[in-house]
mmCIF file of C-alpha atoms and ligand atoms in Angstrom:
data_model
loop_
_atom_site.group_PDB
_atom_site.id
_atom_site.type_symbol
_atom_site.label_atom_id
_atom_site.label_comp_id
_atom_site.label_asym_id
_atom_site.label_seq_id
_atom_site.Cartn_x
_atom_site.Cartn_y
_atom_site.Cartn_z
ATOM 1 C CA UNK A 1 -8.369 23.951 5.439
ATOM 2 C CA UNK A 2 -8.485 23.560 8.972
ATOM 3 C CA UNK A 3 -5.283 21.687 10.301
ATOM 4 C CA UNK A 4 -6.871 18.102 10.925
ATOM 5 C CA UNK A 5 -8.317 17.875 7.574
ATOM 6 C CA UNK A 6 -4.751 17.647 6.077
ATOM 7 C CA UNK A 7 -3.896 14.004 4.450
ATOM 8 C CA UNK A 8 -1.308 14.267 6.791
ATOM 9 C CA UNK A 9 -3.498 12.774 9.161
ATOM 10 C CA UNK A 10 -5.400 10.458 7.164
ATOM 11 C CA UNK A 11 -4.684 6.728 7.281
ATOM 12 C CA UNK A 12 -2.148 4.661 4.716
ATOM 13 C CA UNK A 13 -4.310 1.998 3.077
ATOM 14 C CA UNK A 14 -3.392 -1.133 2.789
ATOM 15 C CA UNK A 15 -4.407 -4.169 0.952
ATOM 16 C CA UNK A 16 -3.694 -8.019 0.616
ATOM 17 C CA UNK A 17 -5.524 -10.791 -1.123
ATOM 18 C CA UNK A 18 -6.251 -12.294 2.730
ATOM 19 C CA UNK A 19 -4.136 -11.805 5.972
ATOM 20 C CA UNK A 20 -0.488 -12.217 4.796
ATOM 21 C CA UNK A 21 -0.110 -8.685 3.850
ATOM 22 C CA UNK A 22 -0.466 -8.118 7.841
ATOM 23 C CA UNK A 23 3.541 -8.539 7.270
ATOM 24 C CA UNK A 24 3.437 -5.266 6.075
ATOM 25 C CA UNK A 25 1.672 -3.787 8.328
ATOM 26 C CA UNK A 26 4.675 -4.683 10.919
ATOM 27 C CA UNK A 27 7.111 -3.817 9.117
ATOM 28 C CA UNK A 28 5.037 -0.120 8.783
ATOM 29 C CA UNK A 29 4.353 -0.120 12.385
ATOM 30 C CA UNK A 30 7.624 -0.491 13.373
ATOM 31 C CA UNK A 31 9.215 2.351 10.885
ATOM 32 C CA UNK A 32 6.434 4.884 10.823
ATOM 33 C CA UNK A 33 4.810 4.452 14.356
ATOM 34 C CA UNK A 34 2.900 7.872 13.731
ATOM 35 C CA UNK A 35 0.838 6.489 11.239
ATOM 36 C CA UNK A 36 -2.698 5.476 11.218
ATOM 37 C CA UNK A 37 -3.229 2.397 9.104
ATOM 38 C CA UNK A 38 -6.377 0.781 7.800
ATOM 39 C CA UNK A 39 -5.949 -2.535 6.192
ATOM 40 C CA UNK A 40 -8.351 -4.359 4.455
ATOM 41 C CA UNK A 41 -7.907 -7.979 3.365
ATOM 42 C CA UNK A 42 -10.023 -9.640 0.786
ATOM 43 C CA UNK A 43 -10.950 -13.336 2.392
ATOM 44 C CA UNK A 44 -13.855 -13.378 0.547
ATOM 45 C CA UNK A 45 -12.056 -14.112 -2.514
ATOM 46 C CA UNK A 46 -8.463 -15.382 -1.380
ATOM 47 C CA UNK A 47 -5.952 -16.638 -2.769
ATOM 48 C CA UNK A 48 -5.262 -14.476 -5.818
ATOM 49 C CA UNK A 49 -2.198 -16.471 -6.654
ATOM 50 C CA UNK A 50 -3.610 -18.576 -9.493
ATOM 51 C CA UNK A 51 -5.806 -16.569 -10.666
ATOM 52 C CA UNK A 52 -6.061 -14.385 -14.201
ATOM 53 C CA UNK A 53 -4.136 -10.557 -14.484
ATOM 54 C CA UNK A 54 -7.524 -9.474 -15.572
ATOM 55 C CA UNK A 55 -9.375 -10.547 -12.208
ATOM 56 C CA UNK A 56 -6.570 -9.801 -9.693
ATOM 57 C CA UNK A 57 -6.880 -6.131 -11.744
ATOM 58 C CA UNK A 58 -10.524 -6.303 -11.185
ATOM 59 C CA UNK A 59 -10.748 -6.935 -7.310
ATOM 60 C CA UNK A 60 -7.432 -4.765 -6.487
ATOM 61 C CA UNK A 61 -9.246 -1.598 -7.914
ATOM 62 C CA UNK A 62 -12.785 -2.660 -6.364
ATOM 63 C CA UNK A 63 -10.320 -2.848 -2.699
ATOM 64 C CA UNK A 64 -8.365 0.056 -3.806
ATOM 65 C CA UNK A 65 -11.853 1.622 -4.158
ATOM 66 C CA UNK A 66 -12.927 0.453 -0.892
ATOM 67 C CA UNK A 67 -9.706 1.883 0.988
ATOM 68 C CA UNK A 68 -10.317 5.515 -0.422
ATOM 69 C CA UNK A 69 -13.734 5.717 1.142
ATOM 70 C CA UNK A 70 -12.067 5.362 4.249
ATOM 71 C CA UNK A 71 -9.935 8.392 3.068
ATOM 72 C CA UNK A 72 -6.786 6.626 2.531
ATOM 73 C CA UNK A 73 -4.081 8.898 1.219
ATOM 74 C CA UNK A 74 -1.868 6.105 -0.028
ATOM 75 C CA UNK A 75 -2.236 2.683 -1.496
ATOM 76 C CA UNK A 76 0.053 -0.181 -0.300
ATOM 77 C CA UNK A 77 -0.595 -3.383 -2.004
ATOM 78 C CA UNK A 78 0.213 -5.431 -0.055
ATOM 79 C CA UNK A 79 0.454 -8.673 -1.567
ATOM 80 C CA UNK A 80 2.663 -9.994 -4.382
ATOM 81 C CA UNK A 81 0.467 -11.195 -6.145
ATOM 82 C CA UNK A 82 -1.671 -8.012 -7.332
ATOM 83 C CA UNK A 83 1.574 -5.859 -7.196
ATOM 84 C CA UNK A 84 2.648 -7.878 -9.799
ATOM 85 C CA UNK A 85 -0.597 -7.545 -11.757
ATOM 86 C CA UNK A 86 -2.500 -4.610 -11.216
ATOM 87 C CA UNK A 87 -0.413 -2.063 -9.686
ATOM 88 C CA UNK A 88 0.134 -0.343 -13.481
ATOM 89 C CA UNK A 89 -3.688 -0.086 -13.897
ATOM 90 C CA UNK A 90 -3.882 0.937 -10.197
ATOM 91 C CA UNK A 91 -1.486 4.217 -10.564
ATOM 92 C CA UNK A 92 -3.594 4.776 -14.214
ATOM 93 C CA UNK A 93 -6.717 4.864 -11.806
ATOM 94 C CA UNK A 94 -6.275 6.404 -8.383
ATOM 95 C CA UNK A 95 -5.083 9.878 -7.711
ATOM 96 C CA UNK A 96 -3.248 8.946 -4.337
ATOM 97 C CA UNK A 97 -0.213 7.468 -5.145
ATOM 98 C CA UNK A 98 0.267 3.671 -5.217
ATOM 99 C CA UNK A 99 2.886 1.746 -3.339
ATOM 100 C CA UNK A 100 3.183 -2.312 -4.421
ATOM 101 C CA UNK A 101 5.624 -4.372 -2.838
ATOM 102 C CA UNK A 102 8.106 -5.553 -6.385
ATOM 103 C CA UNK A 103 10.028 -2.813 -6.740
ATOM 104 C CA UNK A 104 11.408 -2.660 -3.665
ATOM 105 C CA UNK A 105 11.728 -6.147 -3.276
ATOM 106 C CA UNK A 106 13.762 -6.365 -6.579
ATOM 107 C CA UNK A 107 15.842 -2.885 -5.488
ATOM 108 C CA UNK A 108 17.321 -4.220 -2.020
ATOM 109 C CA UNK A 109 17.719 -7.911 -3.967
ATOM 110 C CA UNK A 110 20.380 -6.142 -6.758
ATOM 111 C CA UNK A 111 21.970 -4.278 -3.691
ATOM 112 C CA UNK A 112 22.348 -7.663 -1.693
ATOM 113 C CA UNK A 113 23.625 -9.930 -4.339
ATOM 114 C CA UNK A 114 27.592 -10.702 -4.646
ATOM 115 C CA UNK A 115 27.019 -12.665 -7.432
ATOM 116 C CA UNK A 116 24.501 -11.218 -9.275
ATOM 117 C CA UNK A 117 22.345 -14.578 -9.137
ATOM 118 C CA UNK A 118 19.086 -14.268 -7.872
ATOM 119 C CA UNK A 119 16.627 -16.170 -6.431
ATOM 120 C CA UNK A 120 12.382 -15.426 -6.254
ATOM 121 C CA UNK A 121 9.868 -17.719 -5.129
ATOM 122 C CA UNK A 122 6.262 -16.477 -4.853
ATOM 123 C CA UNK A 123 3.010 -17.571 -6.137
ATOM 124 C CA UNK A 124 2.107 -19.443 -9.693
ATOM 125 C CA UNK A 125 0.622 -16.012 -10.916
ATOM 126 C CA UNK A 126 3.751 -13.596 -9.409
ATOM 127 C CA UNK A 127 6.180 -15.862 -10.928
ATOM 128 C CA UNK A 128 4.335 -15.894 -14.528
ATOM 129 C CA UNK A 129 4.003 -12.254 -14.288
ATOM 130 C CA UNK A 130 7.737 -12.033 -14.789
ATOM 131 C CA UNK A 131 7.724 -8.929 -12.748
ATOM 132 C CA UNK A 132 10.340 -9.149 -10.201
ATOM 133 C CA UNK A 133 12.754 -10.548 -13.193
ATOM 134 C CA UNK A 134 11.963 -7.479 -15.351
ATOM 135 C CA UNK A 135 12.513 -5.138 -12.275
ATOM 136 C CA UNK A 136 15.714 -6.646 -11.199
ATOM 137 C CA UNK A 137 16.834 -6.813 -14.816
ATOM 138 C CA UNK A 138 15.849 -3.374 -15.285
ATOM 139 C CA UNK A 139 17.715 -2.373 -12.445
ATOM 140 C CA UNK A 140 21.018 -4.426 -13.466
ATOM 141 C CA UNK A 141 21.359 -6.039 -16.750
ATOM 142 C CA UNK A 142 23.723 -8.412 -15.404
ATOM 143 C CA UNK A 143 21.803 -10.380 -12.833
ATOM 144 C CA UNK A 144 20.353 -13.828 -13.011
ATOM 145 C CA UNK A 145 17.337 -14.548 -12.076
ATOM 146 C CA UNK A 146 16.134 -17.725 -11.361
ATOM 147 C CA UNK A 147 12.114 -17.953 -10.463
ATOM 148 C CA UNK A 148 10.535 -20.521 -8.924
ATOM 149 C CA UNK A 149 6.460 -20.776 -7.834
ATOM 150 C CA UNK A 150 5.718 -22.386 -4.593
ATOM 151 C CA UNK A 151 1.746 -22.437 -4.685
ATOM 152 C CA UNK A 152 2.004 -25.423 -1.344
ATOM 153 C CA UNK A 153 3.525 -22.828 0.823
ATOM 154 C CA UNK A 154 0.604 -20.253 1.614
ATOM 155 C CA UNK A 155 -1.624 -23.131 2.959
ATOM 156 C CA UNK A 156 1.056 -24.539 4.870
ATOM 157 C CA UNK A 157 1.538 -20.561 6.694
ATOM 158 C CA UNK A 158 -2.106 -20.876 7.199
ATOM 159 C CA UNK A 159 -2.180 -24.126 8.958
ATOM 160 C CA UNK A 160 0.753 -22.454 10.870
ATOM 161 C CA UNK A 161 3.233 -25.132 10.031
ATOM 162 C CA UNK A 162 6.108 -23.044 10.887
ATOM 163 C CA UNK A 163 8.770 -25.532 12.276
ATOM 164 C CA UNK A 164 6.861 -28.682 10.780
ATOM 165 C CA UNK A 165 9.135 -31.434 8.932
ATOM 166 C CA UNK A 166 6.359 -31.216 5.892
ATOM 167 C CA UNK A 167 7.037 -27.710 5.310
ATOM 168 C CA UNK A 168 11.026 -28.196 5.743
ATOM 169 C CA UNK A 169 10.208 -31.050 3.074
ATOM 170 C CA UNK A 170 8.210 -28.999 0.605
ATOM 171 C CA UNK A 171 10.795 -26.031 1.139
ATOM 172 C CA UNK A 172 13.822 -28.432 0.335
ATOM 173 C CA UNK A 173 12.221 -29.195 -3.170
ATOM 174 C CA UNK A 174 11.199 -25.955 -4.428
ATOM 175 C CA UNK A 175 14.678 -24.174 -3.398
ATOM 176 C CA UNK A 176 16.394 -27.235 -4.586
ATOM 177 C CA UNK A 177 16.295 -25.722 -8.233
ATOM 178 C CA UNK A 178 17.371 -22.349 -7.319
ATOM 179 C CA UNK A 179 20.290 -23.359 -5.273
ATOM 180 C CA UNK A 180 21.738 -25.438 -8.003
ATOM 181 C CA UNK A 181 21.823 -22.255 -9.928
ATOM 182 C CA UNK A 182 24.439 -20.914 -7.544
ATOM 183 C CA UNK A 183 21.961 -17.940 -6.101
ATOM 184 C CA UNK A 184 22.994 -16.019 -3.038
ATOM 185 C CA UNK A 185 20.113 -13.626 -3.036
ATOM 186 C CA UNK A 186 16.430 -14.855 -2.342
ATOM 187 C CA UNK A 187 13.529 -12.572 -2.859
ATOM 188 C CA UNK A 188 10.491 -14.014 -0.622
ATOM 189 C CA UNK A 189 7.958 -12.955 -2.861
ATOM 190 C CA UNK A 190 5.063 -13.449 -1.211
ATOM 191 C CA UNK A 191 3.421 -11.646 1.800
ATOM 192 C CA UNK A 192 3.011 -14.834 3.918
ATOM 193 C CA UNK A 193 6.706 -15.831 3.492
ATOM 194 C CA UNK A 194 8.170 -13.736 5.662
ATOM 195 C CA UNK A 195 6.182 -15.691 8.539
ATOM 196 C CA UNK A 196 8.104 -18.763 7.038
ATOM 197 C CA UNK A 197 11.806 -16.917 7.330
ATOM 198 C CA UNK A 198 13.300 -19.035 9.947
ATOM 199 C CA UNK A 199 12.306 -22.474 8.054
ATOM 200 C CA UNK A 200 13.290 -20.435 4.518
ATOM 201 C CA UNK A 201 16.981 -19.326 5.831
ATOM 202 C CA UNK A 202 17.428 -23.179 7.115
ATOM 203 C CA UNK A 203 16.254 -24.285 3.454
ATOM 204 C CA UNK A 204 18.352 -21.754 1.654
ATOM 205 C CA UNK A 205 21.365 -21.853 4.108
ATOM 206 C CA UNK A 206 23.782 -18.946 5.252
ATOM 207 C CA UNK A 207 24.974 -18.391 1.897
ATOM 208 C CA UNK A 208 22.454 -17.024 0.934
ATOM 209 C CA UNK A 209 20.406 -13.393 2.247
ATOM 210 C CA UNK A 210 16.600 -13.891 2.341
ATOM 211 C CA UNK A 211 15.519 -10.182 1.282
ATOM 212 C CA UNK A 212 11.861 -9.753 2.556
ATOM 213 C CA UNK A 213 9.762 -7.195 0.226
ATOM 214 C CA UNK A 214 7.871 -5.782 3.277
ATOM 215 C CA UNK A 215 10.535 -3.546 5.149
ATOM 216 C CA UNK A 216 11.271 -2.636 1.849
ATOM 217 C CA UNK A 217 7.975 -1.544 0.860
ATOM 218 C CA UNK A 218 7.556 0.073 4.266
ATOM 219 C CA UNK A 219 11.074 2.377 3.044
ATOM 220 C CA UNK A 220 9.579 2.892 -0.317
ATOM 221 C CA UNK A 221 6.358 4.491 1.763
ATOM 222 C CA UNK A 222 7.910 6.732 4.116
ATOM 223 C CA UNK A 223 9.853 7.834 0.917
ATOM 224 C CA UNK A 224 6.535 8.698 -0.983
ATOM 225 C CA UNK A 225 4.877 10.263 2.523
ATOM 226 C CA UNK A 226 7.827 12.564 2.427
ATOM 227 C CA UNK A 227 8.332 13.409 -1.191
ATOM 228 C CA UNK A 228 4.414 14.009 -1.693
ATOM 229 C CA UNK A 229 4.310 15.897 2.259
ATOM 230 C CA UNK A 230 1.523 13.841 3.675
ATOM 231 C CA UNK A 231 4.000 12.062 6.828
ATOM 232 C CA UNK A 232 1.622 11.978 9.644
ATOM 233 C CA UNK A 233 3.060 14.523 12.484
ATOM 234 C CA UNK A 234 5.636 12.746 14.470
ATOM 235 C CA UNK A 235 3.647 13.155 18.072
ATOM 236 C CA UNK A 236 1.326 11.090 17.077
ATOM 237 C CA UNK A 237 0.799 7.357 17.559
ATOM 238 C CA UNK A 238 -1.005 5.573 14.942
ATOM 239 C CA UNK A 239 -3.547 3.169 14.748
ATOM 240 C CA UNK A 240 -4.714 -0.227 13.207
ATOM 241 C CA UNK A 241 -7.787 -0.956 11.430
ATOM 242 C CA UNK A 242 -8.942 -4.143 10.068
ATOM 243 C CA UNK A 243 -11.400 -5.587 8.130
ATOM 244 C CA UNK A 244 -12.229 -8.232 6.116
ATOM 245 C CA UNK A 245 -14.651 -9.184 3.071
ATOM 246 C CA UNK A 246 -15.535 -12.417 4.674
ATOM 247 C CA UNK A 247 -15.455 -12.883 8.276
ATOM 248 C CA UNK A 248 -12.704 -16.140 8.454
ATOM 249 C CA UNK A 249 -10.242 -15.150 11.318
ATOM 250 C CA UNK A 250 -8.157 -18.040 12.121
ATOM 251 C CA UNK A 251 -5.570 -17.056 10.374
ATOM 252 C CA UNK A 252 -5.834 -13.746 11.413
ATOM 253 C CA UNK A 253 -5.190 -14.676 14.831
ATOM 254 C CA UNK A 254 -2.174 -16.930 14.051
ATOM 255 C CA UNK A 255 -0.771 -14.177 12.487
ATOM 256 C CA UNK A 256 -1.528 -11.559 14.772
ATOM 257 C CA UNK A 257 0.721 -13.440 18.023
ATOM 258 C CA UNK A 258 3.316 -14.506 14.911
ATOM 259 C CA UNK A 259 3.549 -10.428 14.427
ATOM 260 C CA UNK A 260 2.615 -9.340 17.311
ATOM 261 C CA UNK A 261 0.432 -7.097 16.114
ATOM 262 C CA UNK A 262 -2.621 -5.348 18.204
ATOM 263 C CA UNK A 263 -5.752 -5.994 16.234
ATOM 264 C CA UNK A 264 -9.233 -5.344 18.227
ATOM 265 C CA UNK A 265 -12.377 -5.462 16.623
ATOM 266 C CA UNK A 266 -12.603 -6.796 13.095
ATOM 267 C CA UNK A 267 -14.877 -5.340 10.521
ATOM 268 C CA UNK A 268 -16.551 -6.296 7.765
ATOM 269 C CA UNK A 269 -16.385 -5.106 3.923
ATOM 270 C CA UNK A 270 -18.986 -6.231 0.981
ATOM 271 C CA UNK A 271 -17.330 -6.925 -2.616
ATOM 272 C CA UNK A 272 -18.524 -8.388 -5.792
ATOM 273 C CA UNK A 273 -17.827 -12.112 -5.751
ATOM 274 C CA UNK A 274 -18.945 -12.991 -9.291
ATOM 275 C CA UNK A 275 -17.782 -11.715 -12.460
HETATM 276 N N1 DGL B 301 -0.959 -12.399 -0.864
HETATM 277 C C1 DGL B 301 -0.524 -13.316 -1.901
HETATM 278 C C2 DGL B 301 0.859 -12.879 -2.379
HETATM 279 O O1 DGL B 301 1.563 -12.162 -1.713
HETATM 280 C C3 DGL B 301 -0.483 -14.748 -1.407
HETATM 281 C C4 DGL B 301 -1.843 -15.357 -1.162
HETATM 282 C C5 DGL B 301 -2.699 -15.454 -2.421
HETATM 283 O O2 DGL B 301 -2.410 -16.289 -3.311
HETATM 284 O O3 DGL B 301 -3.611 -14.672 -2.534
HETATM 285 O O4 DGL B 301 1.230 -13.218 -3.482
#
């Protein structure tokens, strides 16, 4: 095989339900600068967070499907939500190997707690799922963990309410709960919350360590590039492509300058809106 056909230099996929999972994509820039990424998020059909296991399954293969025509030689998902769904029927489907954003979440969340409480807030569906609270518990019988969904927090990221007395507001009630518990760990369990950390830590206060699944999934990756030898070459400097199944940007802007990311040209992606 001649030496640039190798899946060493083809790109790491990545997926989110919309733009959030763009946190990911930092966190991947910063630790594996050599690699070539192509992200695709699903606008079209956003926000997966309340909707059924069996259609977040659905349109995460149909993406996952999308990303391997572009020759993708690893799946990140990218987004709470379907890693807490559909990442077992994703790894029973693709041949490349499948990265969601849980388990590492839930690993650095054991290693950070003193007191074995735990906090996770994500959306209505990741918190039903129960996965992060059978991860963690799988990982260390001992811990608590206390769950809590925050569905009002993904459209205030999008409106870019940041620093915005509403969102400090909305944040106060739904960690209210969880800091009564006595956690000192909180998993932000969502892609977009990690946009939100500043407001989050003020919620939660210093007693408490915010652990923030995407430089955690970003480890887990450059763990699988390595194990499965398909590391893009270190002299290399990757690149970012993104597109989208509908062609709404505003939030991809906001988050671009939040990130400071370098996103040119946008393109586009068809799916299968209806059942
Ligand atoms: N990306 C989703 C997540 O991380 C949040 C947005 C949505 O509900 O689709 O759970």
């Amino acid at each position: 095989m001649p030496e640039e056909n190798h899946p060493r230099f083809d790109p790491i996929g990545v997926f989110d339900s919309g733009i959030g999972g763009l946190t990911v994509v930092a966190a991947l820039q910063e630790l594996l600068p050599s690699e070539t990424i192509f992200y695709i998020g699903d606008t079209a059909r956003v926000p997966y967070g309340g909707k059924s296991r069996k259609t977040v399954e659905r349109y995460s293969i149909e993406i996952g499907g999308l990303l391997l025509a572009e020759q993708a030689k690893i799946l990140v998902v990218a987004c709470n939500t379907a890693s807490a769904l559909a990442v077992p029927r994703m790894k029973d489907i693709f041949k490349v190997p499948v990265q969601g954003v849980v388990s590492p979440g839930a690993a650095a969340a054991v290693k950070a707690t003193k007191n074995k409480r735990i906090g996770v807030i994500g959306t209505r569906a990741t918190i039903a799922s129960g996965a992060y609270e059978h991860a963690i518990t799988t990982l260390d019988q001992e811990s608590l963990v206390c769950s809590e969904a925050c569905p009002l927090l993904v459209p205030l990221i999008e409106e870019g309410m940041f620093d915005d007395p509403v969102t400090d507001q909305m944040l106060g009630r739904y960690l209210a709960p969880l800091l009564d518990q006595g956690i000192d760990t909180l998993v932000l369990g969502c892609t977009h919350y990690p946009l939100l950390r500043d407001a989050i830590g003020r919620a939660a206060g210093p007693g408490v360590t915010l652990v923030d699944s995407a430089r955690n999934c970003a480890l887990a990756v450059r763990e699988l590039l390595a194990s499965h030898g398909i590391a893009a070459p270190q002299e290399r400097l990757g690149r970012l492509h993104v597109a989208l199944t509908d062609s709404t940007e505003g939030f991809l802007r906001t988050a671009e300058k939040a990130l400071d990311l370098e996103i040119g040209d946008v393109e586009l992606r068809a799916v299968q809106i209806g059942e």
